[in-house]
C-alpha positions as CSV (number, residue, x, y, z in Angstrom):
1,M,73.7,102.3,52.4
2,L,72.5,99.2,50.6
3,S,75.6,97.6,49.6
4,D,78.0,98.6,52.4
5,A,78.2,96.9,56.0
6,W,77.3,99.4,58.2
7,V,74.6,98.1,60.5
8,P,75.5,96.8,64.1
9,V,73.7,93.5,65.1
10,R,74.0,90.7,67.6
11,R,74.1,87.0,67.1
12,A,72.1,84.5,69.0
13,S,75.8,83.3,70.3
14,G,76.4,86.9,71.6
15,R,78.7,87.8,68.9
16,A,78.6,91.3,67.7
17,L,79.3,92.2,64.2
18,T,78.6,94.9,61.6
19,V,76.7,93.7,58.2
20,R,74.8,94.5,55.4
21,L,71.3,95.3,55.4
22,C,70.8,92.4,52.9
23,D,72.7,90.0,55.4
24,I,70.1,89.9,58.3
25,T,69.3,86.4,57.0
26,D,72.8,85.2,57.2
27,A,73.1,81.9,59.2
28,I,69.3,82.1,60.2
29,T,69.4,78.3,60.8
30,T,72.7,77.9,62.9
31,D,73.4,81.5,64.7
32,P,70.8,83.9,63.5
33,I,71.2,87.8,63.9
34,V,68.7,88.3,66.8
35,A,68.9,92.0,67.5
36,L,70.1,95.4,66.2
37,D,73.1,96.4,68.1
38,W,73.0,100.3,68.1
39,P,74.1,102.1,71.3
40,R,71.0,104.1,71.8
41,P,67.4,102.7,72.3
42,D,65.9,105.0,69.8
43,F,68.1,104.1,67.1
44,R,67.3,100.4,67.8
45,L,63.7,101.2,67.4
46,A,64.1,103.7,64.5
47,G,66.2,100.7,63.0
48,L,63.7,98.0,63.3
49,E,61.1,100.7,61.2
50,F,63.9,101.6,58.7
51,L,64.2,97.5,57.9
52,I,60.5,97.0,58.0
53,G,59.9,99.9,55.5
54,L,62.8,98.6,53.4
55,L,61.1,95.3,52.9
56,A,57.6,96.6,52.6
57,T,59.0,98.7,49.9
58,A,61.5,96.3,48.0
59,C,60.0,93.1,48.4
60,P,56.6,93.1,50.0
61,P,54.8,90.0,50.5
62,A,51.8,89.7,48.0
63,D,49.6,88.2,50.3
64,D,49.1,86.7,53.7
65,D,46.4,84.2,53.1
66,G,48.0,81.3,54.8
67,T,49.2,79.5,51.5
68,D,52.5,78.5,50.4
69,E,52.5,80.1,47.0
70,P,55.7,81.9,46.3
71,G,55.7,85.6,46.8
72,G,53.3,85.0,49.9
73,W,53.8,86.0,53.8
74,L,54.0,82.5,54.6
75,D,56.5,81.4,52.1
76,W,59.5,83.6,53.3
77,W,58.2,82.9,56.9
78,K,58.9,79.1,56.6
79,V,62.2,79.7,54.5
80,A,63.7,82.9,54.8
81,P,65.4,84.5,51.8
82,S,69.1,84.1,51.3
83,P,71.2,87.6,51.8
84,D,71.9,87.0,47.9
85,V,68.3,87.2,47.2
86,L,67.5,90.2,49.5
87,A,70.5,92.0,48.0
88,E,68.9,91.6,44.2
89,A,65.7,92.7,45.8
90,F,67.1,96.0,47.2
91,A,69.1,96.6,44.1
92,P,66.8,98.9,42.0
93,F,66.6,101.3,45.3
94,A,70.2,101.8,45.6
95,H,70.2,105.1,44.1
96,A,67.5,106.5,47.0
97,F,70.0,105.1,49.7
98,V,73.2,107.4,49.3
99,L,74.0,109.3,52.3
100,D,76.5,111.7,50.8
101,G,77.4,112.6,47.4
102,D,76.4,115.1,44.5
103,G,72.8,113.8,43.9
104,P,70.1,113.0,46.0
105,R,71.1,112.2,49.6
106,F,69.1,109.8,51.9
107,M,66.5,111.6,54.3
108,Q,68.2,115.3,53.2
109,D,66.6,118.0,51.1
110,L,67.4,118.0,47.5
111,E,68.6,121.5,47.7
112,D,71.7,122.5,49.4
113,V,70.8,124.4,52.8
114,A,71.9,127.7,53.7
115,G,72.4,129.2,57.1
116,D,74.0,128.5,60.6
117,A,75.4,125.2,61.2
118,N,74.1,123.3,64.1
119,R,76.5,121.0,66.0
120,I,76.0,117.3,65.3
121,E,74.7,116.4,68.9
122,T,71.6,118.6,68.2
123,L,70.5,116.2,65.8
124,L,69.8,113.6,68.6
125,I,66.2,114.2,69.8
126,D,67.2,114.0,73.6
127,A,70.1,116.5,73.2
128,P,69.8,119.6,75.6
129,G,68.1,122.5,73.8
130,G,69.2,126.2,73.2
131,Q,67.3,127.1,76.6
132,T,68.5,124.4,78.5
133,L,72.0,125.5,77.5
134,K,71.5,129.1,78.4
135,K,70.5,128.1,81.6
136,N,73.2,125.6,82.3
137,A,70.6,123.1,83.0
138,D,72.2,120.2,81.1
139,H,72.4,118.0,84.4
140,F,71.5,114.7,82.9
141,V,72.1,114.8,79.2
142,K,75.4,116.9,78.9
143,R,76.5,119.2,76.0
144,N,79.3,118.4,73.7
145,A,79.0,114.8,74.6
146,V,78.9,114.1,71.1
147,A,81.1,116.1,68.8
148,T,81.6,113.6,66.0
149,M,79.6,110.8,64.3
150,G,80.5,108.4,61.6
151,R,78.4,107.9,58.5
152,A,76.5,104.9,60.0
153,A,75.6,106.7,63.4
154,A,74.7,110.0,61.4
155,A,72.4,108.0,58.8
156,M,70.6,106.5,62.0
157,A,70.4,109.6,63.8
158,L,68.9,111.5,60.9
159,F,66.2,108.6,60.2
160,T,65.3,108.6,63.8
161,L,64.9,112.4,63.9
162,Q,62.9,112.6,60.8
163,S,60.6,109.7,61.9
164,F,59.9,110.9,65.6
165,A,60.5,114.5,65.0
166,P,59.1,116.7,67.6
167,A,58.1,120.4,67.5
168,G,61.5,122.1,66.4
169,G,60.6,125.8,66.5
170,A,59.1,128.3,64.0
171,G,58.6,126.3,60.6
172,N,60.5,123.2,61.4
173,R,57.7,120.6,61.0
174,V,57.1,117.6,63.2
175,G,57.3,114.1,61.9
176,L,54.6,112.3,59.8
177,R,52.9,111.0,63.1
178,G,53.6,114.0,65.4
179,G,56.4,114.3,67.8
180,G,56.9,111.2,69.8
181,P,54.9,108.6,68.3
182,L,54.4,105.2,69.9
183,T,55.6,102.2,67.8
184,T,54.0,98.8,68.2
185,L,55.2,95.8,66.8
186,A,54.2,92.1,67.3
187,V,56.8,89.8,68.6
188,P,55.7,86.3,67.4
189,P,55.8,83.0,69.6
190,R,59.1,81.5,69.5
191,N,61.1,78.5,71.1
192,G,64.5,80.0,72.3
193,S,65.8,83.0,70.3
194,L,63.4,84.8,67.9
195,P,65.6,85.5,64.9
196,L,65.5,89.2,64.0
197,W,64.0,88.4,60.4
198,H,61.0,86.9,61.9
199,L,60.2,90.0,64.0
200,L,60.6,92.3,61.2
201,W,58.7,90.0,58.6
202,A,55.8,89.4,61.3
203,N,55.1,93.4,60.7
204,V,56.0,93.8,57.2
205,P,52.5,94.7,55.2
206,V,51.7,93.2,52.2
207,G,51.7,95.1,48.9
208,E,53.4,95.4,45.4
209,V,56.9,96.5,44.4
210,P,56.6,99.9,43.1
211,T,57.8,101.1,39.7
212,P,60.7,103.4,39.0
213,E,58.5,106.3,38.3
214,Q,56.6,106.0,41.7
215,L,60.0,106.1,43.7
216,P,59.9,109.9,43.9
217,R,56.4,109.7,45.7
218,I,58.0,107.2,48.0
219,F,61.3,108.8,48.7
220,P,60.6,112.3,49.2
221,W,64.7,113.2,48.9
222,L,64.5,112.1,45.2
223,A,62.0,115.0,44.3
224,P,62.0,118.7,45.3
225,T,60.6,119.1,48.8
226,R,56.9,119.7,49.0
227,T,57.3,122.9,51.4
228,S,54.6,124.4,53.7
229,E,55.1,128.2,53.6
230,A,51.6,128.9,52.7
231,G,50.3,126.5,55.1
232,R,50.2,123.4,52.4
233,S,49.5,119.7,53.7
234,T,50.9,116.8,52.4
235,T,48.0,114.0,52.7
236,P,48.3,110.4,51.5
237,T,46.7,111.1,48.2
238,D,49.4,113.2,47.2
239,T,52.1,110.5,47.6
240,H,52.4,106.8,47.5
241,D,51.2,104.7,50.3
242,R,54.8,103.5,51.2
243,H,55.9,107.1,51.9
244,A,54.6,106.5,55.4
245,F,57.7,104.6,56.1
246,W,60.0,107.4,54.9
247,G,58.5,110.8,55.7
248,M,60.9,113.6,55.7
249,A,59.5,116.6,57.4
250,R,62.5,118.4,58.0
251,R,64.7,120.3,55.5
252,I,68.2,119.1,56.5
253,R,71.6,118.8,55.1
254,L,74.3,117.0,56.8
255,E,78.0,118.5,56.4
256,F,80.6,115.7,55.7
257,A,84.2,116.0,56.3
258,D,87.3,113.8,55.8
259,N,88.4,112.3,59.0
260,V,92.1,113.6,58.9
261,D,92.7,113.3,62.5
262,S,91.2,109.7,62.5
263,A,88.7,110.5,65.3
264,S,86.4,107.9,66.3
265,C,82.5,108.3,66.5
266,D,81.4,109.5,69.9
267,L,78.7,107.2,69.8
268,S,79.8,104.0,68.1
269,G,83.5,104.4,68.9
270,A,84.1,103.2,65.3
271,T,86.4,105.2,63.0
272,D,85.0,106.2,59.8
273,S,87.1,108.0,56.9
274,V,84.4,110.5,56.6
275,V,82.7,112.0,59.7
276,V,79.7,114.6,60.4
277,R,80.2,117.2,62.9
278,A,77.5,119.7,61.8
279,W,74.3,120.0,60.3
280,R,72.0,122.8,58.6
281,Q,68.4,123.0,58.4
282,R,65.8,125.1,56.5
283,P,62.2,125.6,57.8
284,Y,58.8,125.0,56.2
285,G,59.4,121.5,55.1
286,T,56.6,118.9,54.6
287,N,53.5,119.5,56.8
288,Y,52.0,116.1,56.9
289,A,48.4,115.5,57.7
290,A,45.8,112.6,57.9
291,W,48.5,110.0,57.8
292,E,48.2,106.7,59.4
293,H,51.5,104.8,59.9
294,P,51.4,100.9,59.8
295,L,53.4,100.6,62.8
296,S,51.4,103.0,65.1
297,P,48.0,102.9,67.0
298,Y,45.6,106.0,66.7
299,Y,42.7,107.2,68.9
300,R,39.8,109.9,68.3
301,Q,38.5,112.0,70.9
302,K,34.9,111.0,70.2
303,P,33.3,107.7,68.4
304,T,31.6,110.0,65.9
305,D,34.9,112.4,65.1
306,A,36.4,111.4,61.9
307,Q,40.0,112.5,62.5
308,W,42.4,109.9,64.0
309,L,45.3,110.9,65.7
310,P,48.5,109.0,66.7
311,V,48.9,107.6,70.1
312,H,52.1,109.0,71.8
313,A,54.3,107.5,74.3
314,Q,53.6,108.4,78.1
315,P,55.8,108.4,81.3
316,G,55.6,104.8,82.9
317,G,55.8,103.1,79.6
318,V,53.3,100.6,78.3
319,G,51.5,97.8,80.6
320,Y,48.4,95.8,80.9
321,R,46.3,99.0,81.3
322,H,46.9,99.6,77.6
323,W,45.8,96.2,76.3
324,V,42.7,96.9,75.0
325,G,43.6,100.0,73.0
326,L,46.8,98.8,71.6
327,I,46.1,95.4,70.7
328,F,42.3,94.4,70.5
329,A,40.5,97.9,69.7
330,D,38.9,98.3,66.2
331,A,37.4,101.5,64.5
332,A,34.3,101.0,66.2
333,T,35.8,102.4,69.5
334,T,38.0,105.3,70.0
335,R,41.0,103.4,69.8
336,R,42.5,101.6,67.0
337,A,45.4,99.1,67.1
338,A,48.3,99.6,64.8
339,R,47.6,97.8,61.2
340,C,50.7,95.8,61.8
341,I,49.2,94.3,65.0
342,S,45.8,93.7,63.7
343,R,47.2,92.0,60.7
344,F,49.3,89.9,62.7
345,R,46.4,88.7,65.2
346,E,43.8,88.2,62.4
347,R,45.6,86.5,59.5
348,R,49.2,85.6,60.7
349,L,49.2,84.3,64.2
350,W,47.3,81.3,63.2
351,Q,49.9,80.6,60.5
352,V,52.9,80.5,62.7
353,A,51.5,79.3,66.0
354,K,50.1,76.1,67.1
355,G,47.6,75.3,69.8
356,G,48.7,76.6,73.4
357,D,51.3,79.0,71.2
358,R,48.4,81.3,70.2
359,L,48.4,82.5,73.8
360,R,52.1,83.3,74.1
361,W,53.0,86.3,71.5
362,R,54.2,89.4,72.9
363,L,53.8,93.2,72.0
364,L,56.9,95.7,71.9
365,A,55.7,99.3,72.5
366,A,58.3,102.2,72.4
367,G,58.8,105.7,71.8
368,Y,59.9,109.3,73.1
369,D,57.6,110.8,75.8
370,M,57.9,114.1,74.8
371,D,56.9,117.6,76.5
372,N,56.5,119.8,73.3
373,M,60.0,120.2,72.0
374,K,61.5,118.4,75.2
375,A,62.5,114.9,75.5
376,R,61.5,113.5,79.0
377,G,62.5,110.2,78.3
378,F,62.5,107.2,75.9
379,V,60.0,104.2,76.7
380,E,60.3,101.0,75.8
381,S,58.0,97.8,77.2
382,E,57.4,94.4,75.8
383,M,54.6,92.4,77.3
384,P,52.9,89.0,77.0
385,V,49.6,89.0,75.0
386,I,46.8,86.4,75.9
387,E,44.6,85.5,73.3
388,P,41.2,83.4,73.9
389,G,41.6,79.6,73.1
390,D,38.5,79.7,71.0
391,P,38.4,82.9,68.6
392,Q,34.8,82.7,68.5
393,R,34.9,84.0,72.3
394,T,37.2,87.0,71.4
395,E,34.3,89.7,71.7
396,A,33.5,88.2,75.1
397,F,37.0,87.8,76.0
398,V,37.8,91.5,75.1
399,Q,34.7,92.8,77.1
400,L,36.0,91.2,80.1
401,L,39.5,92.7,79.8
402,R,37.9,96.1,79.4
403,Q,35.9,95.4,82.7
404,L,39.3,94.3,84.5
405,I,41.1,97.2,83.3
406,A,38.3,99.8,84.3
407,G,38.3,98.3,87.7
408,A,41.8,98.4,88.2
409,N,41.7,102.2,87.1
410,D,39.0,102.9,89.7
411,A,41.1,101.2,92.3
412,A,44.1,103.0,91.5
413,A,42.1,106.2,91.7
414,L,40.9,105.4,95.0
415,L,44.2,104.8,96.4
416,G,45.4,107.9,95.2
417,R,42.6,109.7,96.9
418,A,42.9,107.9,100.0
419,V,46.6,108.4,100.4
420,R,46.1,112.2,99.7
421,R,43.2,112.4,102.4
422,A,45.7,110.4,104.8
423,L,48.9,112.4,104.3
424,F,47.6,116.0,103.6
425,S,45.1,118.3,105.2
426,D,41.9,119.7,103.3
427,G,43.1,122.9,102.4
428,A,46.5,121.4,100.8
429,K,46.7,122.0,97.1
430,V,48.3,118.7,96.0
431,A,47.7,117.5,92.4
432,L,47.0,114.1,91.7
433,D,50.0,113.7,89.3
434,A,52.4,114.8,91.9
435,G,55.9,112.9,92.2
436,L,54.5,110.6,95.5
437,L,51.1,109.7,94.0
438,T,52.3,109.3,90.4
439,T,54.9,106.8,91.8
440,L,52.2,105.1,93.8
441,R,50.0,104.7,90.8
442,E,52.9,103.1,88.9
443,R,53.6,100.9,91.6
444,F,49.9,99.9,91.8
445,W,49.9,98.7,88.1
446,A,53.4,97.1,88.3
447,T,52.2,95.2,91.7
448,T,48.9,94.0,89.9
449,E,50.1,92.7,86.4
450,P,51.1,89.3,87.4
451,A,47.6,88.7,89.2
452,F,46.0,90.4,86.0
453,L,48.1,88.0,83.7
454,E,47.0,85.0,85.7
455,R,43.4,85.8,85.7
456,V,43.1,86.4,82.1
457,Q,45.2,83.3,81.4
458,A,42.6,81.3,83.2
459,A,39.6,83.3,81.4
460,A,41.4,82.8,77.7
461,G,41.7,79.0,78.5
462,G,38.1,78.7,79.5
463,A,39.1,77.1,82.8
464,I,37.1,79.6,84.9
465,E,33.8,81.7,84.4
466,A,34.0,85.3,83.9
467,E,32.2,86.2,87.1
468,A,34.5,84.4,89.2
469,V,37.3,86.0,87.2
470,R,36.2,89.6,88.0
471,R,35.4,88.6,91.9
472,Q,39.0,87.4,91.9
473,W,40.3,90.2,90.4
474,L,38.4,92.5,92.9
475,R,40.4,90.7,95.9
476,D,43.7,91.0,94.0
477,L,42.9,94.8,93.6
478,A,41.9,95.3,97.2
479,G,44.9,93.5,98.4
480,A,47.2,95.4,96.5
481,A,45.7,98.9,97.4
482,A,45.4,98.0,100.9
483,A,49.2,97.1,101.1
484,L,50.5,100.1,99.2
485,F,48.2,102.5,101.2
486,A,50.1,101.0,104.4
487,E,53.4,101.8,102.8
488,A,52.6,105.1,101.7
489,A,50.8,106.1,104.9
490,P,51.9,104.3,107.8
491,I,49.9,104.9,111.0
492,D,52.9,104.7,113.4
493,A,54.9,107.0,111.5
494,T,56.1,110.1,113.5
495,G,56.4,113.8,112.1
496,A,54.5,116.8,112.9
497,D,52.5,116.6,109.5
498,R,51.2,113.0,110.5
499,R,48.0,112.4,111.9
500,P,47.0,108.8,112.8
501,D,43.3,109.5,113.1
502,R,43.2,111.3,109.5
503,I,45.4,108.0,108.3
504,A,42.8,105.7,110.0
505,A,40.0,107.4,108.5
506,A,41.2,107.4,105.2
507,A,42.1,103.5,105.6
508,K,38.7,102.7,106.6
509,G,37.4,104.8,103.6
510,L,39.2,102.9,101.2
511,R,38.1,99.7,102.6
512,F,34.6,100.9,102.3
513,A,34.8,101.7,98.9
514,L,36.7,98.6,97.9
515,N,33.9,96.7,99.5
516,G,31.5,98.4,96.9
517,Y,29.9,100.8,99.5
518,G,29.4,104.4,98.5
519,K,29.5,106.2,95.2
520,D,33.0,105.5,94.8
521,G,32.3,101.7,95.6
522,E,29.3,101.5,93.4
523,S,31.5,103.0,90.6
524,L,34.2,100.3,91.0
525,F,31.4,97.5,91.0
526,R,30.0,98.8,87.8
527,A,33.3,99.0,86.4
528,L,33.8,95.6,86.8
529,G,30.6,94.3,85.7
530,L,29.8,93.1,89.4
531,P,26.3,93.6,91.3
532,P,26.4,96.0,94.2
533,P,26.9,94.3,97.6
534,A,23.7,92.4,98.7
535,V,24.1,93.3,102.4
536,A,22.5,96.3,103.5
537,K,25.4,99.3,104.4
538,P,26.0,98.9,108.1
539,K,25.7,102.2,109.9
540,S,29.1,101.7,111.7
541,V,30.8,101.1,108.5
542,A,29.2,104.3,107.0
543,K,30.4,106.4,110.0
544,A,33.8,104.9,109.6
545,G,34.2,106.0,106.1
546,K,33.6,109.6,106.8
547,R,37.0,111.9,107.5
548,R,37.4,113.0,111.1
549,T,38.3,116.4,111.7
């Protein structure tokens, strides 16, 4: 895996090709590689994690203090290492990256695994499960769509499963971060196409190159599996810190076969001399506990809790409502940004961005939205991140962000309740997460995002006072809520279940709250950090806010 060309990539010119791992810096000044070109989004994300982990293990920066000293982070940022230099750095680890053969196999149990063979498609996280097949419910992801994989696709499918592994039945352990973890990466400022190298290097942690004796503690397939039959857990103190990139919760062995019929890989379309059509699994692999992966954010239930839990992907992807928790959070709160994000913001951004460029980096957030063992979908978002022009204003800036987002949360809830009152009778049992209302909420966030970025940009540059930003934002929220309410509950709509009087009352109640009146209005203004309305509550408005029967 470290010497053969097997990784599909795309250059800035649009040319697609397959390269060795060490070739990621090839032609970086003329036609750089800008993206991995795997046919699946989960493979592309896992591929980024794989490369960051490889660099963090084989050739990590010694420091990132901003000096140009050889071995420092800034050194390779300014002048990327050549493919020959990377090949030399990777060479001592070649024996740990052999996919098939008689010795240790990449991401596979050191022992042979007996038992029934599984179809290779079930190695994919979104493949239909046993119950789905039994009920003939594989309507969207069909069975038998992937019967053959080449070794390149099989290697990435295996790494993807081990990295993001959900619950897999009795004894089949979840990944080091639990099932379906959220990965966040810093995407540096750039003019034109961003070389893949700079995306990777921006997120590689500092460290030291491990000694040969440490490798079995980093790559678990080089040693007997730390099994968990008796409930034994594996914590960071049991291994090396770089083990976080190479966690192997499942005891798996791939079955390789000569490709005698020249079948092509059902994922890549390429033809390999050796293919994989089945795999075996043994329960009670490694049970990871108390780990923190460098590329994932974490949270805790209460500020006093000692245990931090990995953040998982959710329906709808990532948007501005997640900003504080994924970017600016720290250990004093219940949210903690991924270490790669904190490190980039605090130590690296100022080294690579000048002036206004500090306001232009982006956050990539992606992962599987899981419902226990079932993948509901793979979500991926990239959004701009705005930093304050003066770093000394960061604390006040983050506090303003918290208020703006809290206000948006309140306004979204007000909109949902108003639409529910407009469309359904008092006794109707309609969950607020039902399809219509969930879609409405997501539309609210999408509709208000441009205004949010505009307000935050102005606040970051110091062009407008925070009080004015909050009031402008309130007008943005009220306008979006009113427009979406009118779409969801048009007063002139026909139908036996439509009540114009009920719709009108709900609309007035929504306006009543958005103007700061009533308990809901007081809560909204408090969330935004705004004083309550100065004018006494008019009686006529109060009556309008009551629901008619």
